[in-house]
């Protein structure tokens, strides 16, 4: 079909994409290149070219704060992504029941996503502040022994971040999954009903697998949000108490700006890139295998 | 009709003239600083007033950014991005040594020579923060001492305990304060826990003595840093934590001071800028609140920490002239008195009248006369990198009760040993 059309040089497409190519090469490739380069130097405030081998990486892995931040991002990532997907799906199913005032409800659920993470963080920080928020309110209403202040304890502060992350992320997950649900042919529901399959089984075994695309979109969006989580932490806990809720992005920014230690910050940034490259590599290998399988078939 | 057109012409000419004159003389000087609390902004407005009224048409453009580390980071980013502000606040020490080495700062030597800065600035230690290799790179504007504790007189009265004369006295009195429904010890954990670090550094000086402390930092002595006195400091820090409240985690320093001002808390360890908050709340020292110098009245010490203002090289000669006018103005006697009285700090020059200073400040002015009672600021010894590592250690120890005093002491010794 395509062969019948005359092939011409796609001048519009090229002109249209050149700025993007320049930006992505200029900003991303060169930027990443320099980050990696500087991670091998002793740069402090100003970048220098005094190469010191792997010593910045050694210092990095000897730093408690970096180790804690790696643990934190795994914990935060797994918890918030899992909860967001579950809550998002449940909300989408609920919305799909032809509820009244659907538009209003959808706006309410989507609202947290439209809000800046700084605002989200501050609101939650106030709500969880023992002297201003929920705890004080309950005590003022007479429940004197009520204690709920997760952010001030080093071992519970991360749960506070997860809660705020869920509040922020489940709405948009719902919107994407709802679109996916609406895309399912109503004939399928009817067929399942006639066959006497319970609703929950239809959801889990028939509808959910058909929504693979929507799930993948929502998942990728969540992953990106987790890797770059910075403002939420800054607004809610500042990485504290102590260094209990610090995350890799917070660590990198702190080393480059406040600690004036660009070399070590770049080493950390380079390591943040590593898992992303790993995911890309896995994706690439899977695609390559699929293609090989197809060409064999 | 002719009359009207004449008037119009006159008006146009006047507008044109006003426009021309403002273009020729009004120079905006942008200053980035972190003087944002009530007392601090009262102080900085004295600077702004002086600059705006200097007769040369300069205009102080205020860029206040809360929290020192955030403000410094902003300045550094602007410098790296090639758009430095005209001036910025720093603390004396090693925070800006790379800016000098990198040739980013305006050389103020001619202003300093004209103003005889090397004669009027006392003590010498504060001048050395700006006088590097025979050139003046910044203007010291005040002397701050970190070595203070502030307490609420009504709180101690309510608990029925005598006012403290040392940190040990306070620790002994703390259970009584708690029984009386007062937060015994007020502290805040914002900005990577710098308030806790300040307390910690004060306690280190008190426990080791000035001489051993300086030796520890200059020789990077792991022996002193890992010794029994240091372990004692960490243990006492944990004790103090038991007497603070749950809301400390994200609290900034002036909210902490406000707890003492409103008699909700007993005592706060903070630099003398806290005095500016008491003053802004209409309170006067000794009568309404108490102050304890050097965390031990029998061993008074002051530090010659403080604030300095650096000026960044610009390619606009008019702006450069305005920067130099401003530099001379900030250190002039009237501006020094007005600023420091509002701020709670000491002027950098010894030749100004301080009859209006309150009793707490008089204690400091007495101590600063004796070189043996002057403590060098920690920032003079260590880089910001090491400083933040210490911040993290102390904040983590304070927040997490599972870290033992032994482990913290060992880690402290390791950071000191490896400091650059």
XYZ file of C-alpha atoms in Angstrom:
717
model
C 0.000 0.000 0.000
C 2.730 2.424 0.958
C 4.959 1.365 -1.893
C 2.467 2.688 -4.423
C 2.939 6.253 -3.114
C 5.896 8.145 -4.496
C 8.624 8.600 -1.873
C 9.704 12.176 -1.446
C 12.205 13.824 0.845
C 10.129 14.666 3.960
C 11.281 18.278 4.113
C 8.542 19.443 6.523
C 9.226 16.649 8.938
C 12.959 17.332 8.924
C 12.536 21.083 9.431
C 10.076 20.360 12.208
C 12.307 17.960 14.078
C 15.666 19.723 13.704
C 15.162 22.036 16.705
C 14.171 19.071 18.810
C 17.185 17.091 17.691
C 19.470 20.042 18.446
C 17.952 20.467 21.879
C 18.133 16.810 22.755
C 21.715 16.468 21.537
C 22.804 19.805 22.989
C 21.097 19.576 26.310
C 20.803 15.914 27.062
C 23.725 14.194 25.368
C 26.301 16.908 25.991
C 24.881 17.630 29.450
C 25.000 13.990 30.454
C 28.469 13.691 28.954
C 29.785 16.503 31.111
C 28.067 15.116 34.207
C 29.852 11.825 33.712
C 33.131 13.576 32.927
C 32.991 15.772 36.042
C 32.155 12.827 38.222
C 35.763 11.737 37.721
C 37.231 15.115 38.714
C 37.813 16.892 42.008
C 35.439 19.748 41.055
C 34.184 21.731 44.016
C 32.206 24.916 43.378
C 33.509 25.466 39.871
C 33.971 22.574 37.481
C 37.623 21.628 37.094
C 39.469 19.064 35.010
C 41.653 17.637 37.713
C 40.933 13.946 37.230
C 40.921 11.808 40.367
C 39.641 8.505 39.045
C 36.940 6.801 41.047
C 37.557 8.574 44.331
C 34.294 10.555 44.161
C 32.393 7.285 43.775
C 34.247 5.807 46.738
C 33.355 8.844 48.861
C 29.782 8.587 47.679
C 29.338 4.979 48.727
C 30.947 5.732 52.085
C 28.328 8.433 52.714
C 25.460 7.322 54.964
C 23.195 9.885 53.439
C 23.551 8.432 49.945
C 22.881 4.897 51.176
C 19.802 6.075 53.060
C 18.566 7.940 49.999
C 18.872 4.810 47.843
C 16.860 2.803 50.378
C 14.292 5.574 50.583
C 13.655 5.828 46.885
C 13.083 2.084 46.595
C 10.692 2.085 49.490
C 8.894 5.217 48.345
C 8.773 4.015 44.745
C 7.398 0.541 45.427
C 4.851 1.738 47.973
C 3.542 4.726 46.057
C 3.423 3.072 42.635
C 1.669 -0.031 43.966
C -0.871 1.980 45.955
C -1.475 4.443 43.137
C -2.184 1.670 40.654
C -4.576 -0.116 43.009
C -6.394 3.000 44.183
C -6.403 4.458 40.694
C -8.012 1.325 39.282
C -10.589 1.118 42.046
C -11.465 4.773 41.564
C -11.760 4.259 37.824
C -14.078 1.287 38.326
C -16.154 3.345 40.734
C -16.392 6.206 38.261
C -17.346 3.795 35.521
C -20.558 2.887 37.368
C -22.260 5.879 35.721
C -22.244 7.789 38.986
C -24.041 11.076 39.146
C -21.921 14.256 39.052
C -19.141 12.342 37.374
C -17.493 15.457 35.962
C -17.360 17.154 39.338
C -15.921 14.043 41.002
C -13.367 13.612 38.248
C -12.212 17.211 38.716
C -11.883 16.656 42.437
C -9.780 13.506 41.997
C -7.614 15.118 39.328
C -7.119 18.305 41.272
C -4.116 17.145 43.340
C -2.233 16.327 40.148
C -2.732 19.824 38.803
C -1.300 21.267 41.978
C 2.388 21.958 42.396
C 4.183 19.416 44.541
C 5.423 22.281 46.677
C 1.851 23.199 47.542
C 0.936 19.545 48.078
C 3.936 19.142 50.337
C 3.218 22.244 52.371
C -0.431 21.332 52.843
C 0.524 17.887 54.089
C 3.284 19.292 56.241
C 0.776 21.540 57.991
C -1.783 18.771 58.301
C 0.785 16.494 59.909
C 2.498 19.119 62.065
C 1.926 18.082 65.669
C 1.306 21.658 66.804
C -0.942 22.802 63.942
C -2.521 19.862 62.225
C -4.565 16.736 62.795
C -2.971 15.855 66.125
C -3.636 19.249 67.668
C -7.165 19.350 66.262
C -8.029 15.987 67.829
C -6.512 17.088 71.135
C -8.495 20.309 71.039
C -11.683 18.268 70.588
C -10.901 16.490 73.812
C -8.931 13.409 72.799
C -5.884 14.420 74.831
C -3.742 11.362 74.215
C -4.192 11.330 70.455
C -0.850 11.079 68.724
C -0.441 11.276 64.990
C 2.694 13.011 63.799
C 4.522 10.720 61.379
C 6.794 13.427 59.988
C 8.645 14.133 63.225
C 9.874 10.592 63.783
C 12.839 9.396 61.766
C 11.371 5.933 61.222
C 7.858 7.003 60.172
C 8.489 10.176 58.173
C 8.773 8.281 54.890
C 5.185 7.000 55.295
C 4.057 10.603 55.386
C 5.742 11.121 52.022
C 4.105 7.985 50.619
C 0.664 9.189 51.716
C 1.191 12.546 50.029
C 2.498 10.764 46.929
C -0.645 8.630 46.773
C -2.902 11.608 47.289
C -1.144 13.328 44.449
C -0.793 10.448 42.012
C -3.903 8.279 42.295
C -6.172 10.831 40.590
C -4.225 10.921 37.366
C -3.874 7.143 37.381
C -7.639 7.007 37.689
C -8.084 9.325 34.690
C -5.833 7.201 32.473
C -7.368 3.906 33.561
C -10.890 5.308 33.220
C -10.132 6.188 29.610
C -8.910 2.617 29.192
C -12.057 1.197 30.774
C -14.291 3.295 28.555
C -12.400 1.942 25.580
C -13.554 -1.613 26.350
C -16.392 -2.694 24.116
C -19.654 -2.953 26.072
C -20.408 -6.190 24.170
C -17.693 -7.866 26.238
C -19.451 -6.974 29.476
C -22.710 -8.266 28.091
C -21.090 -11.498 26.952
C -19.493 -12.012 30.350
C -22.797 -11.385 32.071
C -24.592 -13.896 29.889
C -21.905 -16.452 30.676
C -22.539 -15.797 34.367
C -19.037 -14.625 35.187
C -18.909 -12.553 38.405
C -18.048 -8.882 37.913
C -14.759 -9.030 39.807
C -13.558 -11.934 37.651
C -14.471 -10.051 34.516
C -12.373 -7.156 35.776
C -9.346 -9.194 36.757
C -9.233 -11.760 33.954
C -10.847 -10.102 30.968
C -10.917 -6.328 31.211
C -7.603 -5.643 32.962
C -5.529 -7.640 30.446
C -7.218 -5.726 27.636
C -6.105 -2.458 29.225
C -2.399 -3.241 29.022
C -1.685 0.020 27.183
C -3.408 2.203 29.752
C -1.661 0.371 32.583
C 1.713 0.792 30.924
C 1.135 4.532 30.429
C 0.096 5.021 34.040
C 3.043 2.946 35.279
C 5.642 4.842 33.266
C 4.182 8.139 34.439
C 4.436 6.992 38.054
C 8.019 5.808 37.597
C 9.083 9.157 36.200
C 7.419 10.925 39.116
C 9.295 8.717 41.572
C 12.755 9.176 40.064
C 12.445 12.935 40.012
C 10.800 13.258 43.419
C 12.405 16.342 44.881
C 9.982 19.169 45.588
C 7.643 16.975 47.641
C 10.502 16.012 49.949
C 11.785 19.567 50.207
C 8.361 20.951 51.021
C 7.312 18.259 53.468
C 10.384 17.263 55.422
C 13.422 18.975 53.911
C 14.950 15.493 53.901
C 14.550 15.212 57.653
C 14.166 14.611 60.486
C 17.897 14.334 60.436
C 18.489 12.752 57.060
C 15.737 10.155 57.297
C 13.762 11.073 54.166
C 16.486 12.189 51.825
C 16.230 11.001 48.183
C 18.840 10.784 45.413
C 17.633 13.924 43.607
C 17.712 15.864 46.881
C 21.195 14.547 47.550
C 22.509 15.600 44.138
C 21.103 19.120 44.370
C 22.389 19.482 47.914
C 25.930 18.464 46.966
C 26.084 20.737 43.950
C 24.567 23.843 45.501
C 24.885 23.863 49.264
C 27.886 21.634 49.835
C 29.742 23.072 46.855
C 31.046 19.653 45.892
C 30.204 19.311 42.216
C 32.380 16.234 41.625
C 30.616 14.047 44.146
C 27.223 15.418 43.126
C 27.909 14.455 39.522
C 28.949 10.976 40.619
C 25.570 10.628 42.333
C 23.765 12.013 39.274
C 25.601 9.532 37.049
C 24.469 6.699 39.279
C 20.879 7.971 39.091
C 21.172 7.551 35.349
C 22.303 3.926 35.677
C 18.917 2.313 36.523
C 17.276 4.260 33.702
C 19.862 2.973 31.246
C 19.283 -0.512 32.631
C 15.532 -0.261 32.004
C 16.172 1.033 28.491
C 18.579 -1.832 27.854
C 16.077 -4.431 29.043
C 13.390 -2.847 26.882
C 15.723 -2.885 23.899
C 16.670 -6.540 24.381
C 13.020 -7.586 24.686
C 12.137 -5.703 21.520
C 15.055 -7.231 19.669
C 14.009 -10.736 20.746
C 10.429 -10.098 19.704
C 11.542 -8.918 16.296
C 13.752 -11.962 15.866
C 10.878 -14.231 16.835
C 8.620 -12.487 14.322
C 11.117 -12.732 11.504
C 11.570 -16.430 12.197
C 7.858 -17.094 12.227
C -4.796 77.787 23.029
C -1.195 78.893 22.882
C -1.136 78.863 26.604
C -2.264 75.272 26.692
C 0.309 74.062 24.199
C 3.008 75.792 26.207
C 1.880 73.984 29.294
C 1.877 70.713 27.422
C 5.337 71.366 26.131
C 6.512 72.125 29.632
C 4.984 68.944 30.936
C 6.580 66.882 28.204
C 9.936 68.476 28.881
C 9.598 67.801 32.597
C 8.752 64.159 31.979
C 11.657 63.827 29.560
C 13.990 65.422 32.069
C 12.825 63.185 34.870
C 13.302 60.171 32.615
C 16.770 61.286 31.601
C 17.883 62.019 35.144
C 16.672 58.679 36.447
C 18.481 56.917 33.616
C 21.673 58.795 34.379
C 21.776 58.452 38.164
C 19.444 55.803 39.531
C 21.450 52.623 39.790
C 19.770 49.496 41.043
C 21.952 47.447 43.328
C 20.481 44.003 43.860
C 21.401 42.383 47.160
C 20.700 38.733 47.952
C 20.522 37.993 51.666
C 18.746 35.775 54.168
C 17.768 38.439 56.690
C 14.097 37.486 56.711
C 12.933 37.253 60.323
C 11.181 40.158 62.026
C 14.298 41.479 63.763
C 16.481 40.883 60.735
C 14.241 42.675 58.287
C 14.064 45.619 60.671
C 17.866 45.651 60.547
C 18.227 45.275 56.802
C 15.765 48.085 56.183
C 18.349 50.326 57.867
C 20.802 49.391 55.108
C 18.225 49.934 52.400
C 17.254 53.322 53.826
C 20.884 54.447 53.945
C 21.557 53.360 50.364
C 18.387 54.914 48.970
C 19.171 58.215 50.705
C 22.861 58.434 49.849
C 22.221 61.326 47.454
C 23.756 59.552 44.464
C 20.444 58.080 43.361
C 21.310 54.491 44.192
C 18.519 52.098 44.868
C 18.698 49.033 47.131
C 16.899 46.182 45.364
C 16.033 43.663 48.012
C 16.248 39.949 47.189
C 15.541 38.247 50.480
C 15.651 34.453 50.433
C 14.790 32.592 53.607
C 17.408 30.234 55.048
C 21.134 30.827 54.572
C 21.933 27.655 52.681
C 19.155 28.316 50.174
C 20.230 31.923 49.661
C 23.891 30.932 49.196
C 22.925 28.207 46.761
C 20.918 30.736 44.737
C 23.874 33.099 44.624
C 26.202 30.315 43.476
C 23.784 29.262 40.743
C 23.488 32.841 39.515
C 27.284 33.199 39.472
C 27.734 29.950 37.569
C 25.012 31.015 35.165
C 26.821 34.284 34.418
C 24.196 36.536 36.022
C 25.524 37.358 39.493
C 23.650 39.788 41.737
C 25.407 43.072 42.530
C 25.949 42.064 46.128
C 25.302 39.129 48.424
C 25.493 38.205 52.074
C 27.834 35.468 53.310
C 29.253 34.353 56.625
C 32.954 34.947 57.190
C 34.884 31.809 56.443
C 35.516 29.516 53.564
C 32.108 29.767 51.864
C 33.383 32.235 49.270
C 37.058 31.306 48.898
C 36.436 29.816 45.472
C 34.691 33.004 44.388
C 37.842 34.969 45.214
C 40.083 32.430 43.494
C 37.805 32.366 40.476
C 38.066 36.156 40.084
C 34.322 36.683 40.476
C 34.448 39.351 43.169
C 34.949 43.094 42.955
C 38.217 44.214 44.531
C 37.337 46.765 47.241
C 40.914 47.668 48.176
C 40.648 51.326 47.093
C 37.453 51.849 49.125
C 39.057 50.163 52.112
C 42.230 52.254 51.900
C 40.201 55.462 51.668
C 38.092 54.421 54.636
C 41.067 53.110 56.667
C 39.289 49.812 57.246
C 42.399 48.109 58.579
C 42.488 50.600 61.464
C 38.835 50.788 62.428
C 37.774 47.157 62.150
C 38.212 45.189 65.346
C 39.034 42.506 66.308
C 41.582 41.637 63.649
C 40.029 38.231 63.105
C 36.977 39.766 61.453
C 39.112 41.787 59.041
C 40.999 38.677 57.952
C 37.736 37.263 56.618
C 37.807 39.906 53.899
C 41.478 40.816 53.649
C 42.985 38.010 51.576
C 46.474 38.342 50.041
C 46.518 42.095 50.634
C 43.218 42.756 48.874
C 39.811 43.493 50.374
C 37.151 41.243 48.871
C 34.174 41.972 51.097
C 32.705 44.271 53.746
C 32.221 42.891 57.233
C 28.974 44.359 58.539
C 28.584 42.901 62.014
C 30.032 40.580 64.629
C 27.766 37.802 65.706
C 28.370 35.479 68.544
C 26.844 32.010 68.375
C 27.582 31.389 72.008
C 24.318 32.360 73.651
C 21.398 30.788 75.393
C 18.163 32.741 75.836
C 15.596 31.879 78.449
C 12.165 32.953 79.532
C 12.130 34.402 83.044
C 8.408 33.719 83.616
C 8.916 30.077 82.604
C 11.576 29.482 85.220
C 9.520 31.363 87.786
C 6.467 29.243 87.045
C 8.474 26.047 87.455
C 9.944 27.353 90.688
C 13.562 26.819 89.704
C 16.388 29.365 89.777
C 17.530 30.867 86.506
C 20.383 28.865 84.956
C 24.000 29.956 85.034
C 25.259 27.121 82.836
C 23.971 24.401 80.552
C 24.456 21.893 83.386
C 22.199 24.043 85.617
C 19.602 24.018 82.899
C 19.696 20.253 82.454
C 19.162 19.900 86.202
C 16.173 22.246 86.082
C 14.598 20.777 82.944
C 12.418 18.084 84.634
C 10.780 20.747 86.807
C 10.053 22.861 83.734
C 8.474 19.881 82.052
C 6.293 19.211 85.089
C 5.076 22.797 84.920
C 3.804 22.186 81.376
C 6.575 24.113 79.663
C 8.671 22.803 76.780
C 12.020 22.889 78.598
C 14.259 23.085 75.559
C 13.321 24.826 72.316
C 15.041 23.874 69.082
C 14.214 23.502 65.396
C 15.369 21.066 62.738
C 14.946 23.001 59.476
C 17.650 23.391 56.809
C 19.510 20.119 57.429
C 19.457 20.819 61.155
C 21.732 23.845 61.350
C 20.190 24.896 64.662
C 21.181 21.577 66.171
C 24.672 21.982 64.738
C 24.958 25.433 66.269
C 23.997 24.011 69.651
C 26.437 21.156 69.130
C 29.323 23.482 68.239
C 28.615 25.614 71.312
C 28.640 22.476 73.454
C 31.894 21.282 71.866
C 33.622 24.553 72.714
C 32.255 24.442 76.239
C 33.356 20.854 76.777
C 36.772 20.890 75.096
C 37.815 24.443 75.874
C 38.881 26.895 73.195
C 42.440 25.647 72.880
C 41.712 21.945 72.382
C 38.853 22.753 70.034
C 41.028 24.889 67.775
C 43.704 22.210 67.832
C 41.162 19.571 66.823
C 40.045 21.551 63.777
C 43.437 22.816 62.630
C 45.359 19.559 63.008
C 42.337 17.389 62.069
C 42.971 15.473 65.251
C 40.933 12.292 65.349
C 42.250 11.726 68.847
C 40.500 14.773 70.308
C 37.475 14.318 68.058
C 37.007 10.748 69.229
C 37.824 11.416 72.878
C 35.693 11.067 76.023
C 34.772 14.776 76.138
C 33.220 14.503 72.697
C 31.275 11.426 73.723
C 30.043 13.456 76.691
C 28.789 16.129 74.296
C 26.830 13.584 72.284
C 25.336 12.115 75.446
C 24.285 15.538 76.688
C 22.762 16.272 73.285
C 20.559 13.201 73.643
C 19.528 14.349 77.105
C 18.516 17.732 75.722
C 16.471 16.029 73.027
C 14.303 14.384 75.677
C 13.302 17.879 76.794
C 12.183 19.226 73.439
C 8.769 18.905 71.802
C 7.465 16.922 68.832
C 7.087 19.961 66.637
C 10.813 20.564 66.402
C 11.374 18.624 63.162
C 10.756 21.341 60.602
C 10.762 24.456 62.753
C 12.832 27.472 61.768
C 14.883 29.447 64.259
C 12.635 32.473 64.718
C 9.600 30.312 65.419
C 11.777 28.565 67.979
C 12.685 31.909 69.528
C 9.017 32.811 69.540
C 8.324 29.843 71.830
C 10.658 31.435 74.383
C 9.236 34.918 73.781
C 5.710 33.656 74.484
C 6.929 31.684 77.549
C 5.858 28.381 76.025
C 9.440 27.130 76.150
C 12.162 27.536 78.728
C 15.434 28.005 76.899
C 16.893 28.207 73.425
C 20.533 28.065 72.379
C 20.931 30.472 69.470
C 23.222 33.204 68.232
C 22.711 36.802 69.259
C 20.419 37.458 66.300
C 17.714 35.975 68.540
C 18.042 39.182 70.571
C 16.711 41.042 67.528
C 13.524 38.955 67.795
C 13.106 39.802 71.474
C 13.661 43.460 70.638
C 11.152 43.308 67.758
C 8.638 41.836 70.219
C 9.173 44.863 72.437
C 11.127 43.053 75.137
C 14.339 44.163 76.784
C 17.096 41.986 78.136
C 17.525 41.076 81.813
C 14.124 42.547 82.637
C 11.900 40.408 80.363
C 14.222 37.611 79.317
C 17.554 36.214 80.418
C 20.699 35.531 78.478
C 23.575 33.184 79.225
C 26.890 33.887 77.545
C 29.094 31.037 76.301
C 26.642 28.462 77.716
C 28.440 29.076 81.020
C 28.429 32.416 82.805
C 31.679 31.634 84.599
C 33.512 31.031 81.320
C 32.239 33.789 79.007
C 33.250 33.458 75.366
C 32.135 35.178 72.193
C 32.733 34.209 68.609
C 33.594 36.665 65.885
C 31.319 35.118 63.389
C 28.967 37.465 61.629
C 27.955 38.573 58.212
C 29.929 39.992 55.336
C 28.749 41.428 52.053
C 30.551 40.533 48.832
C 30.219 42.461 45.600
C 30.319 40.723 42.257
C 32.267 42.039 39.269
C 29.950 43.631 36.737
C 30.681 45.009 33.285
C 28.736 48.208 33.983
C 31.012 50.999 35.327
C 28.072 52.921 36.797
C 26.964 49.909 38.762
C 30.521 49.365 39.928
C 30.669 52.932 41.267
C 27.354 52.349 43.057
C 28.695 49.096 44.526
C 31.717 50.924 45.923
C 29.555 53.709 47.355
C 27.452 51.061 49.017
C 30.475 49.266 50.433
C 31.683 52.470 52.068
C 28.219 53.213 53.375
C 27.643 49.842 55.046
C 30.618 50.330 57.309
C 29.977 53.997 58.154
C 29.414 54.683 61.898
C 25.743 55.726 61.770
C 24.684 52.815 59.601
C 26.644 50.380 61.783
C 24.875 51.522 64.954
C 21.405 51.546 63.400
C 21.837 48.118 61.794
C 23.413 46.352 64.741
C 21.033 47.691 67.337
C 18.148 46.290 65.356
C 19.919 43.021 64.654
C 21.315 42.271 68.092
C 24.894 42.035 66.905
C 28.025 44.087 67.564
C 29.366 46.676 65.118
C 32.610 45.756 63.388
C 34.205 49.051 64.372
C 35.262 49.908 67.907
C 34.885 53.671 67.542
C 31.095 53.953 67.669
C 28.844 54.905 70.549
C 27.021 51.946 72.058
C 25.477 53.563 75.090
C 22.116 52.342 73.859
C 23.131 48.661 73.940
C 21.192 46.428 76.326
C 22.753 44.409 79.184
C 23.140 41.219 77.115
C 25.070 43.094 74.480
C 27.167 44.765 77.165
C 28.270 41.297 78.306
C 29.423 40.579 74.773
C 31.166 43.925 74.366
C 33.028 43.215 77.602
C 34.142 39.767 76.413
C 35.222 40.902 72.962
C 37.877 43.141 74.560
C 39.785 40.100 75.802
C 41.408 38.087 72.976
C 41.451 34.966 75.182
C 37.641 35.009 75.253
C 37.238 35.148 71.494
C 36.394 31.889 69.766
C 37.155 31.526 66.080
C 34.076 30.597 64.096
C 33.936 26.965 62.995
C 33.470 28.051 59.385
C 36.987 29.465 59.363
C 38.421 25.992 59.775
C 36.207 23.818 57.653
C 34.723 24.015 54.173
C 31.015 24.044 53.536
C 31.259 20.400 52.471
C 32.657 19.312 55.830
C 30.251 21.631 57.605
C 27.274 19.959 55.928
C 28.655 16.504 56.708
C 28.758 17.524 60.371
C 25.244 18.951 60.044
C 24.005 15.640 58.734
C 25.740 13.625 61.418
C 24.412 15.746 64.256
C 20.912 15.997 62.784
C 20.745 12.252 62.198
C 21.970 11.527 65.705
C 19.459 13.952 67.155
C 16.546 12.548 65.148
C 17.326 8.860 65.444
C 17.636 7.442 68.937
C 19.034 4.176 67.614
C 22.377 5.829 66.775
C 24.574 5.437 69.848
C 26.822 8.129 71.282
C 29.815 5.867 70.606
C 28.934 5.482 66.941
C 28.340 9.202 66.564
C 31.659 10.046 68.201
C 33.494 7.630 65.913
C 31.801 9.118 62.867
C 32.612 12.635 64.053
C 36.286 11.704 64.403
C 36.247 10.247 60.897
C 34.760 13.405 59.363
C 37.294 15.611 61.166
C 40.166 13.375 60.086
C 39.087 13.484 56.424
C 38.081 17.156 56.323
C 39.558 19.225 53.528
